[in-house]
Coordinates of C-alpha atoms in Angstrom, one line a residue:
M1 CA -106.7 -157.0 45.1
T2 CA -102.9 -157.7 45.6
L3 CA -100.7 -159.1 42.7
A4 CA -98.7 -162.6 43.4
P5 CA -95.2 -162.1 43.5
A6 CA -93.3 -162.8 40.7
T7 CA -91.8 -166.5 40.5
P8 CA -88.2 -167.0 39.4
R9 CA -89.7 -168.9 36.4
R10 CA -91.9 -165.8 35.4
T11 CA -89.0 -163.5 36.0
A12 CA -86.5 -165.5 33.6
R13 CA -89.1 -165.3 31.1
R14 CA -89.7 -161.6 31.3
H15 CA -85.9 -160.9 31.2
D16 CA -85.6 -163.5 28.0
R17 CA -88.1 -161.6 26.2
E18 CA -86.4 -158.4 26.8
I19 CA -82.8 -159.8 25.7
I20 CA -84.7 -161.3 22.5
A21 CA -86.2 -158.1 21.7
L22 CA -82.9 -156.1 22.0
A23 CA -80.8 -158.7 20.7
L24 CA -82.2 -159.9 17.4
P25 CA -82.4 -156.3 15.8
A26 CA -78.9 -155.7 17.1
F27 CA -77.5 -158.8 15.5
G28 CA -79.2 -157.4 12.2
S29 CA -77.7 -154.1 12.4
L30 CA -74.1 -155.6 13.2
V31 CA -74.3 -157.9 10.4
A32 CA -75.3 -155.1 7.9
E33 CA -71.9 -153.4 8.6
P34 CA -69.4 -155.9 6.8
L35 CA -72.2 -155.8 3.9
F36 CA -71.1 -152.4 3.1
V37 CA -67.8 -153.9 2.2
M38 CA -69.3 -156.9 0.4
A39 CA -71.1 -154.9 -1.8
D40 CA -68.1 -152.6 -2.6
S41 CA -66.2 -155.6 -3.4
A42 CA -69.0 -157.2 -5.5
V43 CA -69.1 -154.1 -7.4
I44 CA -65.2 -153.3 -7.8
G45 CA -64.2 -156.6 -8.5
H46 CA -65.7 -156.6 -12.0
L47 CA -63.2 -153.6 -12.8
G48 CA -60.2 -155.5 -12.2
T49 CA -57.7 -157.1 -9.9
S50 CA -55.7 -154.1 -9.2
Q51 CA -59.0 -152.2 -8.5
L52 CA -60.0 -155.0 -5.8
A53 CA -56.6 -155.2 -4.2
G54 CA -56.8 -151.5 -3.7
L55 CA -60.2 -151.5 -2.0
G56 CA -58.8 -154.3 0.2
V57 CA -56.1 -152.1 1.4
A58 CA -58.4 -149.0 1.7
A59 CA -61.1 -151.0 3.4
A60 CA -58.7 -152.6 6.0
L61 CA -57.6 -149.2 6.7
L62 CA -61.0 -147.5 6.9
T63 CA -62.3 -150.4 9.3
T64 CA -59.2 -150.1 11.6
A65 CA -59.9 -146.3 11.9
V66 CA -63.4 -146.6 12.4
S67 CA -63.4 -149.8 14.9
V68 CA -60.8 -147.7 17.2
F69 CA -63.9 -145.5 18.0
V70 CA -66.4 -148.1 18.9
F71 CA -66.3 -146.8 22.4
L72 CA -68.4 -144.0 21.1
A73 CA -71.2 -146.5 21.0
Y74 CA -70.4 -148.4 24.1
A75 CA -70.1 -145.5 26.5
T76 CA -72.9 -143.8 25.0
T77 CA -75.2 -146.9 25.6
A78 CA -74.0 -147.2 29.4
A79 CA -74.5 -143.7 30.1
V80 CA -77.7 -143.0 28.5
A81 CA -79.4 -146.1 29.8
R82 CA -78.6 -145.1 33.4
R83 CA -80.2 -142.1 32.7
V84 CA -83.1 -143.7 31.5
G85 CA -83.4 -146.2 34.8
A86 CA -83.3 -143.0 36.7
G87 CA -86.3 -141.7 34.8
D88 CA -84.5 -138.9 33.5
L89 CA -85.2 -138.9 29.7
P90 CA -84.0 -135.3 29.1
A91 CA -80.7 -136.1 30.6
A92 CA -80.3 -139.3 28.8
I93 CA -80.8 -137.4 25.4
R94 CA -78.5 -134.6 26.6
Q95 CA -75.8 -137.3 27.4
G96 CA -76.2 -138.9 24.0
M97 CA -75.8 -135.6 22.0
D98 CA -72.5 -134.9 24.0
G99 CA -71.5 -138.4 22.5
I100 CA -72.6 -137.2 19.1
W101 CA -70.8 -133.9 19.5
L102 CA -67.6 -135.8 20.3
A103 CA -68.2 -138.0 17.4
L104 CA -68.1 -135.0 14.9
L105 CA -64.8 -133.6 16.6
L106 CA -63.2 -137.2 16.2
G107 CA -64.4 -137.5 12.6
A108 CA -63.0 -133.9 11.6
A109 CA -59.7 -135.0 13.4
V110 CA -59.4 -138.2 11.4
I111 CA -60.0 -136.6 8.1
A112 CA -57.4 -133.8 8.6
A113 CA -55.1 -136.8 9.6
V114 CA -56.0 -139.2 6.7
L115 CA -56.2 -136.8 3.7
P116 CA -52.4 -135.8 3.5
T117 CA -51.1 -139.2 4.7
A118 CA -53.1 -141.7 2.6
P119 CA -50.2 -142.4 0.0
W120 CA -48.0 -143.2 2.9
L121 CA -50.8 -145.3 4.7
V122 CA -51.2 -147.3 1.7
E123 CA -47.6 -147.9 1.1
A124 CA -47.2 -148.8 4.8
F125 CA -49.9 -151.3 4.4
G126 CA -48.1 -153.2 1.8
A127 CA -50.1 -152.1 -1.4
S128 CA -48.5 -153.1 -4.7
G129 CA -47.6 -150.6 -7.0
T130 CA -50.6 -151.2 -9.3
A131 CA -53.2 -151.3 -6.4
A132 CA -51.7 -148.3 -4.5
P133 CA -53.4 -145.5 -6.8
Y134 CA -56.8 -147.1 -6.3
A135 CA -56.2 -147.7 -2.7
T136 CA -55.2 -144.0 -2.3
T137 CA -58.3 -142.8 -4.3
Y138 CA -60.8 -144.8 -2.5
L139 CA -59.2 -144.1 1.0
R140 CA -59.1 -140.1 0.4
I141 CA -62.7 -139.9 -1.0
S142 CA -64.3 -142.6 1.9
A143 CA -62.3 -140.7 4.6
L144 CA -65.0 -137.9 4.0
G145 CA -67.6 -140.1 5.3
I146 CA -65.9 -140.9 8.6
P147 CA -67.6 -138.1 10.5
A148 CA -71.0 -139.6 9.6
M149 CA -69.8 -143.2 10.3
L150 CA -68.9 -142.0 14.1
V151 CA -72.2 -140.3 14.1
V152 CA -73.8 -143.6 13.5
L153 CA -71.7 -145.1 16.3
A154 CA -72.7 -142.6 18.8
A155 CA -76.2 -142.3 17.8
T156 CA -76.6 -146.2 17.8
G157 CA -75.4 -145.9 21.4
V158 CA -78.0 -143.3 22.2
L159 CA -80.7 -145.4 20.9
R160 CA -79.6 -148.5 22.5
G161 CA -79.4 -146.8 25.8
L162 CA -83.1 -145.8 25.2
Q163 CA -83.9 -149.4 24.7
D164 CA -84.3 -149.0 21.1
T165 CA -82.4 -151.6 18.9
R166 CA -85.0 -151.4 16.0
T167 CA -84.0 -148.2 14.6
P168 CA -80.5 -149.0 14.1
L169 CA -81.4 -152.1 12.2
Y170 CA -83.9 -150.3 9.9
V171 CA -81.3 -147.6 9.3
A172 CA -78.6 -150.3 8.4
I173 CA -80.9 -152.1 5.9
G174 CA -81.6 -148.6 4.2
G175 CA -78.0 -147.5 4.2
F176 CA -76.9 -151.1 2.8
S177 CA -79.7 -150.9 0.3
A178 CA -78.6 -147.3 -0.8
N179 CA -74.9 -148.0 -1.0
A180 CA -75.7 -151.0 -3.2
V181 CA -77.6 -149.1 -5.8
L182 CA -75.1 -145.9 -5.7
N183 CA -72.1 -148.2 -6.0
V184 CA -73.5 -149.9 -9.3
G185 CA -74.9 -146.5 -10.6
L186 CA -71.9 -144.2 -9.9
V187 CA -69.2 -147.0 -10.9
Y188 CA -70.7 -148.2 -14.0
G189 CA -73.7 -145.8 -15.0
A190 CA -71.5 -142.6 -14.4
G191 CA -68.3 -144.4 -15.1
L192 CA -66.5 -143.1 -12.4
G193 CA -64.6 -146.4 -11.4
I194 CA -63.3 -147.0 -7.8
A195 CA -64.0 -143.5 -7.1
G196 CA -67.8 -144.0 -7.9
S197 CA -67.8 -146.7 -5.3
A198 CA -66.0 -144.6 -2.6
W199 CA -68.5 -141.4 -3.3
G200 CA -71.4 -144.2 -3.2
T201 CA -70.4 -145.3 0.4
V202 CA -69.9 -141.7 1.6
I203 CA -73.4 -140.7 0.4
A204 CA -75.0 -143.7 2.1
Q205 CA -73.0 -143.3 5.3
C206 CA -74.1 -139.6 5.2
A207 CA -77.6 -140.4 4.8
M208 CA -77.5 -143.0 7.8
G209 CA -76.0 -140.0 9.8
A210 CA -78.4 -137.9 8.9
A211 CA -81.4 -140.5 9.7
Y212 CA -79.8 -140.9 13.0
L213 CA -79.8 -137.0 13.7
V214 CA -83.4 -136.8 12.8
V215 CA -84.5 -139.1 15.3
V216 CA -82.4 -137.9 18.1
V217 CA -83.4 -134.4 17.6
R218 CA -87.0 -135.4 17.6
G219 CA -86.4 -137.1 20.8
A220 CA -84.3 -133.9 22.3
R221 CA -87.2 -131.6 21.2
R222 CA -90.1 -133.7 22.6
H223 CA -88.4 -134.0 26.0
G224 CA -86.9 -130.4 26.1
A225 CA -83.3 -131.4 26.0
S226 CA -80.6 -128.9 24.6
L227 CA -79.0 -129.6 21.4
R228 CA -75.9 -127.5 22.0
P229 CA -72.4 -128.5 22.3
D230 CA -71.5 -128.6 26.0
A231 CA -67.8 -128.9 26.8
A232 CA -68.1 -130.1 30.0
G233 CA -70.2 -132.9 28.6
I234 CA -68.2 -133.7 25.5
R235 CA -65.2 -133.8 27.8
A236 CA -66.8 -136.4 29.9
S237 CA -67.7 -138.4 27.2
A238 CA -64.2 -138.6 25.8
Q239 CA -63.2 -139.6 29.4
A240 CA -65.6 -142.3 29.7
G241 CA -64.2 -143.7 26.3
V242 CA -60.6 -143.4 27.0
P243 CA -60.6 -146.8 29.0
L244 CA -62.8 -148.4 26.2
L245 CA -60.1 -147.2 23.7
V246 CA -57.3 -148.8 25.6
R247 CA -59.3 -152.1 25.7
T248 CA -60.1 -152.0 21.9
L249 CA -56.4 -151.2 20.9
S250 CA -55.3 -154.3 23.0
L251 CA -57.9 -156.6 21.4
R252 CA -56.9 -155.2 17.9
A253 CA -53.3 -156.1 18.9
V254 CA -54.2 -159.7 19.8
L255 CA -55.8 -160.2 16.5
M256 CA -52.9 -158.5 14.5
I257 CA -50.2 -160.6 16.5
A258 CA -52.4 -163.7 15.6
T259 CA -52.3 -162.8 11.9
A260 CA -48.6 -162.2 11.9
V261 CA -47.8 -165.5 13.5
A262 CA -50.0 -167.2 11.2
A263 CA -48.4 -165.5 8.3
R264 CA -45.0 -167.1 9.8
L265 CA -46.5 -170.3 9.3
G266 CA -46.8 -170.6 5.8
D267 CA -49.1 -169.5 2.9
A268 CA -51.5 -172.4 3.6
E269 CA -51.6 -171.4 7.0
V270 CA -52.2 -168.0 6.8
A271 CA -54.8 -168.6 4.2
A272 CA -56.6 -171.1 6.6
H273 CA -56.4 -168.7 9.3
Q274 CA -58.1 -165.8 7.5
I275 CA -60.9 -168.2 6.9
V276 CA -61.1 -169.2 10.4
L277 CA -60.9 -165.6 12.0
T278 CA -63.6 -164.6 9.4
L279 CA -65.8 -167.4 10.8
W280 CA -64.8 -166.5 14.3
S281 CA -65.9 -163.0 13.6
L282 CA -69.3 -164.0 12.2
L283 CA -69.9 -166.0 15.4
A284 CA -68.8 -163.0 17.5
F285 CA -71.6 -160.8 16.0
A286 CA -74.2 -163.2 17.2
L287 CA -72.8 -163.3 20.7
D288 CA -72.0 -159.6 20.8
A289 CA -76.0 -158.9 19.8
I290 CA -76.9 -160.4 23.2
A291 CA -73.8 -158.4 25.0
I292 CA -75.4 -155.3 23.5
A293 CA -78.8 -156.2 25.0
G294 CA -76.7 -156.8 28.2
Q295 CA -75.2 -153.1 27.9
A296 CA -78.8 -151.4 27.6
I297 CA -80.4 -153.4 30.3
I298 CA -77.7 -153.4 32.9
G299 CA -77.3 -149.7 32.7
R300 CA -81.1 -149.0 33.0
Y301 CA -81.2 -151.3 36.2
L302 CA -78.3 -149.8 37.6
G303 CA -79.7 -146.1 36.8
A304 CA -82.7 -147.2 38.7
G305 CA -81.0 -148.1 41.7
D306 CA -82.0 -151.9 41.4
R307 CA -78.8 -153.7 42.6
D308 CA -80.8 -157.1 42.9
G309 CA -82.4 -156.8 39.4
A310 CA -78.8 -156.0 37.9
Q311 CA -77.4 -159.2 39.5
V312 CA -80.4 -161.3 38.6
V313 CA -80.3 -160.1 34.8
C314 CA -76.5 -160.5 34.8
R315 CA -76.9 -164.3 35.9
R316 CA -79.6 -165.1 33.2
M317 CA -77.5 -163.1 30.6
V318 CA -74.5 -165.4 31.4
Q319 CA -76.7 -168.5 31.0
W320 CA -77.7 -167.2 27.5
G321 CA -74.0 -166.8 26.9
I322 CA -73.2 -170.5 27.8
A323 CA -76.3 -171.7 26.0
S324 CA -75.5 -169.7 22.8
G325 CA -71.9 -170.7 22.8
L326 CA -72.8 -174.4 23.1
V327 CA -75.4 -174.2 20.1
L328 CA -72.8 -172.2 18.1
G329 CA -69.8 -174.5 18.9
L330 CA -72.0 -177.8 18.2
L331 CA -72.9 -176.2 14.7
V332 CA -69.6 -175.4 13.6
A333 CA -68.2 -178.9 14.8
L334 CA -71.0 -180.6 12.9
A335 CA -71.0 -178.5 9.7
R336 CA -67.2 -178.1 9.4
P337 CA -67.1 -180.7 6.6
L338 CA -69.9 -178.9 4.7
F339 CA -68.8 -175.2 4.6
I340 CA -65.0 -175.7 4.2
P341 CA -65.3 -176.5 0.5
L342 CA -67.2 -173.2 0.3
F343 CA -64.0 -171.3 1.1
T344 CA -61.3 -173.4 -0.4
T345 CA -60.8 -176.7 -2.6
D346 CA -56.9 -176.7 -1.7
P347 CA -56.2 -179.6 0.3
A348 CA -53.1 -177.8 2.0
V349 CA -55.5 -175.5 3.5
Q350 CA -58.4 -177.7 4.1
G351 CA -56.3 -180.0 6.4
P352 CA -55.5 -177.4 9.0
L353 CA -59.0 -175.7 8.7
L354 CA -60.8 -179.0 9.8
T355 CA -58.9 -179.4 13.1
T356 CA -58.6 -175.7 13.8
L357 CA -62.3 -174.9 13.6
L358 CA -62.8 -178.0 16.0
V359 CA -60.8 -175.8 18.4
V360 CA -62.9 -173.0 17.8
A361 CA -66.2 -175.0 18.3
V362 CA -64.8 -176.2 21.6
S363 CA -64.2 -172.6 22.6
Q364 CA -67.4 -171.0 22.0
P365 CA -69.0 -171.6 25.4
I366 CA -66.1 -169.5 26.6
S367 CA -66.6 -166.8 24.0
G368 CA -70.5 -166.8 25.0
I369 CA -69.3 -165.9 28.7
V370 CA -66.8 -163.3 27.7
F371 CA -69.0 -161.6 25.4
I372 CA -71.8 -161.4 27.9
L373 CA -69.6 -160.3 31.0
D374 CA -67.8 -157.6 28.7
G375 CA -71.2 -156.4 27.9
V376 CA -72.7 -156.3 31.5
L377 CA -69.2 -154.4 32.7
M378 CA -69.7 -152.1 29.7
G379 CA -73.5 -151.5 30.7
A380 CA -72.0 -150.7 34.3
G381 CA -69.8 -148.3 33.1
D382 CA -66.7 -150.1 34.3
G383 CA -64.4 -149.2 31.6
P384 CA -61.3 -148.9 33.8
Y385 CA -61.4 -152.4 34.9
L386 CA -62.1 -153.6 31.3
A387 CA -59.1 -151.7 29.9
W388 CA -56.8 -153.3 32.7
A389 CA -58.1 -156.7 32.0
M390 CA -57.5 -156.6 28.4
V391 CA -54.0 -155.2 28.7
V392 CA -53.1 -158.1 31.2
T393 CA -54.6 -160.6 28.6
L394 CA -52.6 -159.2 25.9
A395 CA -49.2 -159.4 27.9
L396 CA -50.2 -163.2 28.4
F397 CA -51.1 -164.1 25.0
A398 CA -48.5 -162.2 22.9
P399 CA -45.6 -164.5 24.4
V400 CA -47.6 -167.5 24.0
A401 CA -48.6 -166.9 20.4
L402 CA -45.2 -165.8 19.3
A403 CA -43.4 -168.9 20.5
V404 CA -45.8 -171.3 18.2
P405 CA -43.3 -170.9 15.4
T406 CA -40.6 -171.3 17.5
L407 CA -41.8 -174.4 19.1
S408 CA -43.0 -175.8 15.6
G409 CA -46.6 -175.5 16.3
G410 CA -48.8 -175.0 13.6
L411 CA -52.3 -173.2 13.2
V412 CA -54.1 -175.4 15.6
A413 CA -51.5 -174.4 18.4
L414 CA -52.1 -170.8 17.3
W415 CA -55.9 -171.2 17.9
W416 CA -55.4 -173.0 21.1
A417 CA -53.4 -169.9 22.2
M418 CA -56.5 -167.8 21.1
T419 CA -58.5 -170.0 23.1
L420 CA -56.1 -169.4 26.0
M421 CA -56.7 -165.5 25.5
M422 CA -60.3 -165.9 25.9
T423 CA -60.2 -168.1 29.0
V424 CA -57.9 -165.4 30.4
R425 CA -60.7 -162.8 29.4
M426 CA -63.3 -165.0 31.0
L427 CA -61.5 -165.3 34.4
T428 CA -60.6 -161.7 34.7
L429 CA -64.3 -160.7 33.8
W430 CA -65.9 -163.5 36.2
L431 CA -63.7 -162.3 39.1
R432 CA -65.0 -158.7 38.6
T433 CA -68.8 -159.6 38.4
R434 CA -68.4 -162.3 41.4
S435 CA -66.9 -159.2 43.4
G436 CA -69.8 -156.9 43.0
R437 CA -67.6 -153.8 42.8
W438 CA -69.0 -153.2 39.5
I439 CA -72.6 -152.6 40.9
V440 CA -72.6 -148.7 41.3
T441 CA -76.1 -147.4 41.2
G442 CA -77.2 -144.0 40.1
A443 CA -77.9 -141.8 37.1
S444 CA -74.0 -141.5 36.5
R445 CA -71.3 -143.7 38.0

């Protein structure tokens, strides 16, 4: 008896099921990350304005420090997924362990840099005289959890590469819950103030890192993979991460320039910009979840040597990106008058918000394509191209954005510049995927 060949519709449905199975838990774990800061803010906010301001400065510094190393997740996902596709699970887990060891080394280096320079960093970030002591305290204590945070990134990449996004979701939920309980207990029960919040976060992060290590170590023992640090493997992980580091820094520069320009437009405009940027980031989580699924699936197909399968799933992922962008854009456009009052009642802020959010809504299908193609090329291990493309995008965006105040443009003009930035990214990524040069099969690129 011979099985009938799969029809395009059946193939699409199979890809859809796999995308949903990976993307939904990934979205949950992505959303859990900012909830850590929200929980800390809710607890510390009742201590006083100075403490909350200190938390804001310290949290911004910590978020920046950790987000720079997000390549630990992205590069590890691609490398592990390739080896899964090649049918070599021991090598896949071994590759993941190299990423985890690199995370520990980088975490130790960050601690060594942050502890002595914390007061200077807080001052450079503009903390007031009353908030600076609280910011320094929180930053120094929380820095001790950075190795665990980086291990979480690398181990998340391992599990994503193994096509498992559920475990990261469960760990994220457990970590958030523990963080909330510890914050209340240490801040108020033990009377430790902002230091108690920092220690609660460190303990929760270390517990998350330990949970991930238990899962990875069990997998390594089950498949006979070595747990010892391998200098060559760690070096290879670092080399794979450098282009993604350049990409991340370029993207951070775009966001920093946009915020600096908004600040030059006026208080109402920068307040509106922060609200728009917050919503834009939330929408990005939804699109990034689909991109994470793309990283894992594309890496597996290429590792298995299936060029045609990789191209088919890439096209299907792009369709998902466009559809998701259209839905999100429509929701933003229709719901603007409803949720704007939740953020502000100031008419001077509401005015720019109403029009600017329409620009964001229009740009969502573009963002959908960008996130998906970004994930596809990450899954293919095409980091050098992603770095080059983002540097070019930054070079084109910067003069346009900086010209907005000079040309008497407002917040709407700034966000049209942001849309231009996303359009440039879309074009550079589309040209690469259309060329087929990203398709390199085998257990390693």
